[in-house]
C-alpha cells in the first residue's frame, strides 16, 4: 500500500514570512507540526552562516458550537524550537 504525503496551506504571521501562505507537510493525524523553523542565510558581510526563525502553531479560527479548530496558522515566536514539546521517555538517554 502506498502512502501519500499530504500538505496543508498554512498562513504565517509575524517575522520574515509575515502574510505568506506556504504548504506545510502534515503528520499522520492531518495536523502540521507544533513548531516550524525557517533557516535564512546571512550575508557574508555579517559573518555568513544562517539565522533560524521559529514559529509556533495556533488555530486560525474555531467553530462556534464545539470550539474545534478550523485551519492552522504559524505565529512568529523567537523562542520556539523544533522538538521541545516531544514526550520524555524514561528509556531514552538524554542528549546534551
mmCIF file with all atom_site columns, C-alpha atoms in Angstrom:
data_model
loop_
_atom_site.group_PDB
_atom_site.id
_atom_site.type_symbol
_atom_site.label_atom_id
_atom_site.label_alt_id
_atom_site.label_comp_id
_atom_site.label_asym_id
_atom_site.label_entity_id
_atom_site.label_seq_id
_atom_site.pdbx_PDB_ins_code
_atom_site.Cartn_x
_atom_site.Cartn_y
_atom_site.Cartn_z
_atom_site.occupancy
_atom_site.B_iso_or_equiv
_atom_site.pdbx_formal_charge
_atom_site.auth_seq_id
_atom_site.auth_comp_id
_atom_site.auth_asym_id
_atom_site.auth_atom_id
_atom_site.pdbx_PDB_model_num
ATOM 1  C CA . UNK A 1 1  ? 0.000   0.000  0.000  1.00 0.00 ? 1  UNK A CA 1
ATOM 2  C CA . UNK A 1 2  ? 1.390   3.378  -0.975 1.00 0.00 ? 2  UNK A CA 1
ATOM 3  C CA . UNK A 1 3  ? 1.119   6.260  1.436  1.00 0.00 ? 3  UNK A CA 1
ATOM 4  C CA . UNK A 1 4  ? 0.592   9.790  0.199  1.00 0.00 ? 4  UNK A CA 1
ATOM 5  C CA . UNK A 1 5  ? 2.434   12.730 1.606  1.00 0.00 ? 5  UNK A CA 1
ATOM 6  C CA . UNK A 1 6  ? -0.152  15.337 2.485  1.00 0.00 ? 6  UNK A CA 1
ATOM 7  C CA . UNK A 1 7  ? 0.337   19.024 2.963  1.00 0.00 ? 7  UNK A CA 1
ATOM 8  C CA . UNK A 1 8  ? -1.840  21.903 4.101  1.00 0.00 ? 8  UNK A CA 1
ATOM 9  C CA . UNK A 1 9  ? -1.596  25.537 3.051  1.00 0.00 ? 9  UNK A CA 1
ATOM 10 C CA . UNK A 1 10 ? -0.715  27.384 6.249  1.00 0.00 ? 10 UNK A CA 1
ATOM 11 C CA . UNK A 1 11 ? -0.612  31.130 6.985  1.00 0.00 ? 11 UNK A CA 1
ATOM 12 C CA . UNK A 1 12 ? 2.495   32.632 8.637  1.00 0.00 ? 12 UNK A CA 1
ATOM 13 C CA . UNK A 1 13 ? 2.034   35.656 10.934 1.00 0.00 ? 13 UNK A CA 1
ATOM 14 C CA . UNK A 1 14 ? 4.922   37.903 12.009 1.00 0.00 ? 14 UNK A CA 1
ATOM 15 C CA . UNK A 1 15 ? 8.630   37.593 11.362 1.00 0.00 ? 15 UNK A CA 1
ATOM 16 C CA . UNK A 1 16 ? 10.178  37.401 7.890  1.00 0.00 ? 16 UNK A CA 1
ATOM 17 C CA . UNK A 1 17 ? 7.341   35.261 6.460  1.00 0.00 ? 17 UNK A CA 1
ATOM 18 C CA . UNK A 1 18 ? 4.516   37.591 7.551  1.00 0.00 ? 18 UNK A CA 1
ATOM 19 C CA . UNK A 1 19 ? 1.450   37.197 5.341  1.00 0.00 ? 19 UNK A CA 1
ATOM 20 C CA . UNK A 1 20 ? 2.790   34.299 3.292  1.00 0.00 ? 20 UNK A CA 1
ATOM 21 C CA . UNK A 1 21 ? 0.863   31.098 2.734  1.00 0.00 ? 21 UNK A CA 1
ATOM 22 C CA . UNK A 1 22 ? 3.092   28.056 2.349  1.00 0.00 ? 22 UNK A CA 1
ATOM 23 C CA . UNK A 1 23 ? 2.350   24.327 2.039  1.00 0.00 ? 23 UNK A CA 1
ATOM 24 C CA . UNK A 1 24 ? 3.434   22.512 5.222  1.00 0.00 ? 24 UNK A CA 1
ATOM 25 C CA . UNK A 1 25 ? 3.631   18.723 5.483  1.00 0.00 ? 25 UNK A CA 1
ATOM 26 C CA . UNK A 1 26 ? 1.117   17.247 7.905  1.00 0.00 ? 26 UNK A CA 1
ATOM 27 C CA . UNK A 1 27 ? 1.534   14.310 10.266 1.00 0.00 ? 27 UNK A CA 1
ATOM 28 C CA . UNK A 1 28 ? -0.448  11.100 10.397 1.00 0.00 ? 28 UNK A CA 1
ATOM 29 C CA . UNK A 1 29 ? -3.364  12.875 12.085 1.00 0.00 ? 29 UNK A CA 1
ATOM 30 C CA . UNK A 1 30 ? -3.514  15.601 9.415  1.00 0.00 ? 30 UNK A CA 1
ATOM 31 C CA . UNK A 1 31 ? -2.105  18.259 11.731 1.00 0.00 ? 31 UNK A CA 1
ATOM 32 C CA . UNK A 1 32 ? 1.049   20.305 10.959 1.00 0.00 ? 32 UNK A CA 1
ATOM 33 C CA . UNK A 1 33 ? 3.989   20.151 13.426 1.00 0.00 ? 33 UNK A CA 1
ATOM 34 C CA . UNK A 1 34 ? 3.741   22.243 16.627 1.00 0.00 ? 34 UNK A CA 1
ATOM 35 C CA . UNK A 1 35 ? 6.827   24.271 15.762 1.00 0.00 ? 35 UNK A CA 1
ATOM 36 C CA . UNK A 1 36 ? 8.355   25.237 12.429 1.00 0.00 ? 36 UNK A CA 1
ATOM 37 C CA . UNK A 1 37 ? 11.885  26.526 11.886 1.00 0.00 ? 37 UNK A CA 1
ATOM 38 C CA . UNK A 1 38 ? 12.901  28.608 8.873  1.00 0.00 ? 38 UNK A CA 1
ATOM 39 C CA . UNK A 1 39 ? 16.660  28.847 8.216  1.00 0.00 ? 39 UNK A CA 1
ATOM 40 C CA . UNK A 1 40 ? 17.661  32.067 6.458  1.00 0.00 ? 40 UNK A CA 1
ATOM 41 C CA . UNK A 1 41 ? 21.245  32.569 5.215  1.00 0.00 ? 41 UNK A CA 1
ATOM 42 C CA . UNK A 1 42 ? 23.049  35.669 6.497  1.00 0.00 ? 42 UNK A CA 1
ATOM 43 C CA . UNK A 1 43 ? 25.086  37.895 4.177  1.00 0.00 ? 43 UNK A CA 1
ATOM 44 C CA . UNK A 1 44 ? 28.831  37.303 4.026  1.00 0.00 ? 44 UNK A CA 1
ATOM 45 C CA . UNK A 1 45 ? 29.438  40.796 5.483  1.00 0.00 ? 45 UNK A CA 1
ATOM 46 C CA . UNK A 1 46 ? 27.774  39.685 8.734  1.00 0.00 ? 46 UNK A CA 1
ATOM 47 C CA . UNK A 1 47 ? 29.938  36.587 9.054  1.00 0.00 ? 47 UNK A CA 1
ATOM 48 C CA . UNK A 1 48 ? 27.918  34.189 6.911  1.00 0.00 ? 48 UNK A CA 1
ATOM 49 C CA . UNK A 1 49 ? 26.157  31.235 8.497  1.00 0.00 ? 49 UNK A CA 1
ATOM 50 C CA . UNK A 1 50 ? 22.427  31.276 8.934  1.00 0.00 ? 50 UNK A CA 1
ATOM 51 C CA . UNK A 1 51 ? 19.711  32.691 11.162 1.00 0.00 ? 51 UNK A CA 1
ATOM 52 C CA . UNK A 1 52 ? 16.865  30.413 12.275 1.00 0.00 ? 52 UNK A CA 1
ATOM 53 C CA . UNK A 1 53 ? 13.402  31.904 12.797 1.00 0.00 ? 53 UNK A CA 1
ATOM 54 C CA . UNK A 1 54 ? 10.924  29.918 14.882 1.00 0.00 ? 54 UNK A CA 1
ATOM 55 C CA . UNK A 1 55 ? 7.157   29.753 14.500 1.00 0.00 ? 55 UNK A CA 1
ATOM 56 C CA . UNK A 1 56 ? 4.542   28.259 16.867 1.00 0.00 ? 56 UNK A CA 1
ATOM 57 C CA . UNK A 1 57 ? 1.330   26.569 15.646 1.00 0.00 ? 57 UNK A CA 1
ATOM 58 C CA . UNK A 1 58 ? -2.016  28.097 16.675 1.00 0.00 ? 58 UNK A CA 1
ATOM 59 C CA . UNK A 1 59 ? -5.586  27.558 15.468 1.00 0.00 ? 59 UNK A CA 1
ATOM 60 C CA . UNK A 1 60 ? -6.538  30.020 12.708 1.00 0.00 ? 60 UNK A CA 1
ATOM 61 C CA . UNK A 1 61 ? -10.159 30.007 13.863 1.00 0.00 ? 61 UNK A CA 1
ATOM 62 C CA . UNK A 1 62 ? -12.519 27.809 15.852 1.00 0.00 ? 62 UNK A CA 1
ATOM 63 C CA . UNK A 1 63 ? -16.066 26.619 15.269 1.00 0.00 ? 63 UNK A CA 1
ATOM 64 C CA . UNK A 1 64 ? -18.737 28.406 17.266 1.00 0.00 ? 64 UNK A CA 1
ATOM 65 C CA . UNK A 1 65 ? -20.561 25.373 18.513 1.00 0.00 ? 65 UNK A CA 1
ATOM 66 C CA . UNK A 1 66 ? -17.854 22.904 19.554 1.00 0.00 ? 66 UNK A CA 1
ATOM 67 C CA . UNK A 1 67 ? -14.754 25.083 19.594 1.00 0.00 ? 67 UNK A CA 1
ATOM 68 C CA . UNK A 1 68 ? -12.885 22.823 17.159 1.00 0.00 ? 68 UNK A CA 1
ATOM 69 C CA . UNK A 1 69 ? -10.014 24.348 15.153 1.00 0.00 ? 69 UNK A CA 1
ATOM 70 C CA . UNK A 1 70 ? -10.701 25.236 11.520 1.00 0.00 ? 70 UNK A CA 1
ATOM 71 C CA . UNK A 1 71 ? -7.317  25.531 9.914  1.00 0.00 ? 71 UNK A CA 1
ATOM 72 C CA . UNK A 1 72 ? -3.971  26.460 11.393 1.00 0.00 ? 72 UNK A CA 1
ATOM 73 C CA . UNK A 1 73 ? -1.552  29.386 11.364 1.00 0.00 ? 73 UNK A CA 1
ATOM 74 C CA . UNK A 1 74 ? 2.059   29.793 12.458 1.00 0.00 ? 74 UNK A CA 1
ATOM 75 C CA . UNK A 1 75 ? 2.845   32.776 14.708 1.00 0.00 ? 75 UNK A CA 1
ATOM 76 C CA . UNK A 1 76 ? 6.413   34.091 14.929 1.00 0.00 ? 76 UNK A CA 1
ATOM 77 C CA . UNK A 1 77 ? 7.981   33.045 18.235 1.00 0.00 ? 77 UNK A CA 1
ATOM 78 C CA . UNK A 1 78 ? 11.744  33.608 18.540 1.00 0.00 ? 78 UNK A CA 1
ATOM 79 C CA . UNK A 1 79 ? 11.931  31.173 21.476 1.00 0.00 ? 79 UNK A CA 1
ATOM 80 C CA . UNK A 1 80 ? 10.212  28.310 19.578 1.00 0.00 ? 80 UNK A CA 1
ATOM 81 C CA . UNK A 1 81 ? 12.463  25.364 18.757 1.00 0.00 ? 81 UNK A CA 1
ATOM 82 C CA . UNK A 1 82 ? 11.532  22.164 16.974 1.00 0.00 ? 82 UNK A CA 1
ATOM 83 C CA . UNK A 1 83 ? 11.299  19.147 19.233 1.00 0.00 ? 83 UNK A CA 1
ATOM 84 C CA . UNK A 1 84 ? 10.815  20.995 22.509 1.00 0.00 ? 84 UNK A CA 1
ATOM 85 C CA . UNK A 1 85 ? 7.336   19.515 23.022 1.00 0.00 ? 85 UNK A CA 1
ATOM 86 C CA . UNK A 1 86 ? 8.318   15.906 22.458 1.00 0.00 ? 86 UNK A CA 1
ATOM 87 C CA . UNK A 1 87 ? 7.469   13.322 25.123 1.00 0.00 ? 87 UNK A CA 1
ATOM 88 C CA . UNK A 1 88 ? 10.206  12.430 27.609 1.00 0.00 ? 88 UNK A CA 1
ATOM 89 C CA . UNK A 1 89 ? 10.527  8.650  27.535 1.00 0.00 ? 89 UNK A CA 1
ATOM 90 C CA . UNK A 1 90 ? 12.231  7.070  30.569 1.00 0.00 ? 90 UNK A CA 1
ATOM 91 C CA . UNK A 1 91 ? 14.111  4.522  28.435 1.00 0.00 ? 91 UNK A CA 1
ATOM 92 C CA . UNK A 1 92 ? 15.730  7.157  26.213 1.00 0.00 ? 92 UNK A CA 1
ATOM 93 C CA . UNK A 1 93 ? 19.035  8.720  27.183 1.00 0.00 ? 93 UNK A CA 1
ATOM 94 C CA . UNK A 1 94 ? 19.096  12.475 27.445 1.00 0.00 ? 94 UNK A CA 1
ATOM 95 C CA . UNK A 1 95 ? 21.085  14.283 24.769 1.00 0.00 ? 95 UNK A CA 1
ATOM 96 C CA . UNK A 1 96 ? 23.202  17.184 25.938 1.00 0.00 ? 96 UNK A CA 1
#
